[in-house]
Coordinates of C-alpha atoms in Angstrom, one line a residue:
M257 CA -52.8 -73.6 184.4
K258 CA -55.7 -73.9 182.0
Y259 CA -57.6 -71.0 180.6
H260 CA -61.4 -71.4 180.1
I261 CA -62.6 -69.0 177.5
I262 CA -66.3 -68.3 176.9
S263 CA -67.1 -66.4 173.7
T264 CA -70.7 -65.0 173.8
S265 CA -71.2 -62.8 170.7
K266 CA -70.7 -63.5 167.0
S267 CA -70.5 -59.9 166.0
R268 CA -68.4 -58.3 168.8
G269 CA -66.2 -61.0 170.3
Y270 CA -67.6 -60.5 173.8
G271 CA -67.0 -63.1 176.5
A272 CA -64.9 -64.0 179.5
I273 CA -61.7 -65.7 180.6
F274 CA -61.5 -68.0 183.7
T275 CA -58.9 -70.1 185.4
N276 CA -61.6 -71.9 187.3
A277 CA -63.6 -74.5 185.4
K278 CA -66.6 -74.3 187.7
E279 CA -66.9 -70.5 187.3
A280 CA -66.5 -70.8 183.6
K281 CA -69.4 -73.4 183.4
E282 CA -71.6 -71.2 185.5
Y283 CA -70.9 -68.2 183.2
Q284 CA -71.6 -70.3 180.1
A285 CA -74.9 -71.5 181.6
N286 CA -76.1 -67.9 181.9
H287 CA -75.1 -67.1 178.2
P288 CA -77.1 -69.4 175.8
G289 CA -75.4 -69.9 172.5
S290 CA -71.9 -69.2 173.9
V291 CA -68.9 -71.3 173.0
Y292 CA -66.6 -72.8 175.7
Q293 CA -63.0 -73.5 174.9
I294 CA -60.0 -74.5 177.0
F295 CA -56.4 -73.5 176.3
E296 CA -53.1 -74.4 177.9
R297 CA -51.7 -71.0 177.1
L298 CA -53.7 -67.7 176.9
P299 CA -54.1 -67.0 173.2
A300 CA -53.0 -63.6 171.8
K301 CA -56.4 -63.1 170.3
I302 CA -59.7 -64.5 171.7
P303 CA -61.3 -66.8 169.1
A304 CA -64.5 -65.4 167.6
I305 CA -67.7 -67.4 167.1
G306 CA -68.6 -68.0 163.4
K307 CA -67.5 -65.9 160.5
S308 CA -65.8 -62.5 160.8
Q309 CA -68.0 -59.5 160.5
E310 CA -65.3 -57.4 158.9
K311 CA -65.7 -56.5 155.3
I312 CA -63.1 -55.1 153.0
I313 CA -64.5 -52.4 150.8
K314 CA -62.5 -51.8 147.6
P315 CA -62.7 -48.3 146.0
S316 CA -64.7 -48.1 142.8
K317 CA -62.8 -47.8 139.5
D318 CA -65.2 -45.1 138.5
P319 CA -64.8 -42.1 140.9
L320 CA -68.3 -40.7 139.9
S321 CA -70.1 -44.0 140.6
G322 CA -71.5 -42.8 144.0
I323 CA -72.7 -39.4 142.7
T324 CA -76.3 -38.7 141.9
V325 CA -77.4 -35.4 140.4
Y326 CA -81.1 -34.2 140.2
T327 CA -82.0 -31.1 138.2
D328 CA -85.2 -29.2 137.8
G329 CA -86.4 -26.4 135.5
S330 CA -84.8 -24.0 133.0
A331 CA -83.9 -20.3 133.0
L332 CA -84.3 -19.9 129.2
N333 CA -86.3 -16.7 128.4
N334 CA -86.4 -15.9 132.2
P335 CA -86.4 -12.1 132.5
G336 CA -85.1 -12.0 136.0
P337 CA -82.1 -13.6 137.8
G338 CA -82.0 -17.4 138.2
G339 CA -81.6 -19.3 141.4
W340 CA -79.8 -22.5 142.4
G341 CA -79.5 -24.8 145.4
A342 CA -77.5 -27.9 146.3
I343 CA -77.7 -30.6 148.9
I344 CA -74.5 -32.6 149.4
Q345 CA -74.7 -35.8 151.4
M346 CA -71.4 -37.4 152.2
H347 CA -70.1 -39.6 155.1
G348 CA -73.4 -39.4 156.9
E349 CA -73.4 -35.6 156.8
T350 CA -75.8 -33.3 154.9
R351 CA -74.9 -29.8 153.8
E352 CA -77.2 -27.4 152.0
Y353 CA -76.1 -24.6 149.7
S354 CA -78.1 -21.9 147.8

């Protein structure tokens, strides 16, 4: 038995597997830019189109490299109590403190 594999997306690995060549060709005709491959055995992993989209991110050698601090004003010679506030943005989350 032959396996007809149609890969239809560079970024996600979408597609379809057929054992019938006619059905595979019809599917490919409806998905422009797809890649048609034939295998004697079903591969453990469906081949992707183009380069992998996975990126390896190495941690920075400087643990403070991603920290930005903005300051404003001074409390010198202020007769009353001072105030403070902070906004921390991390991992897509925003927290406000005061």
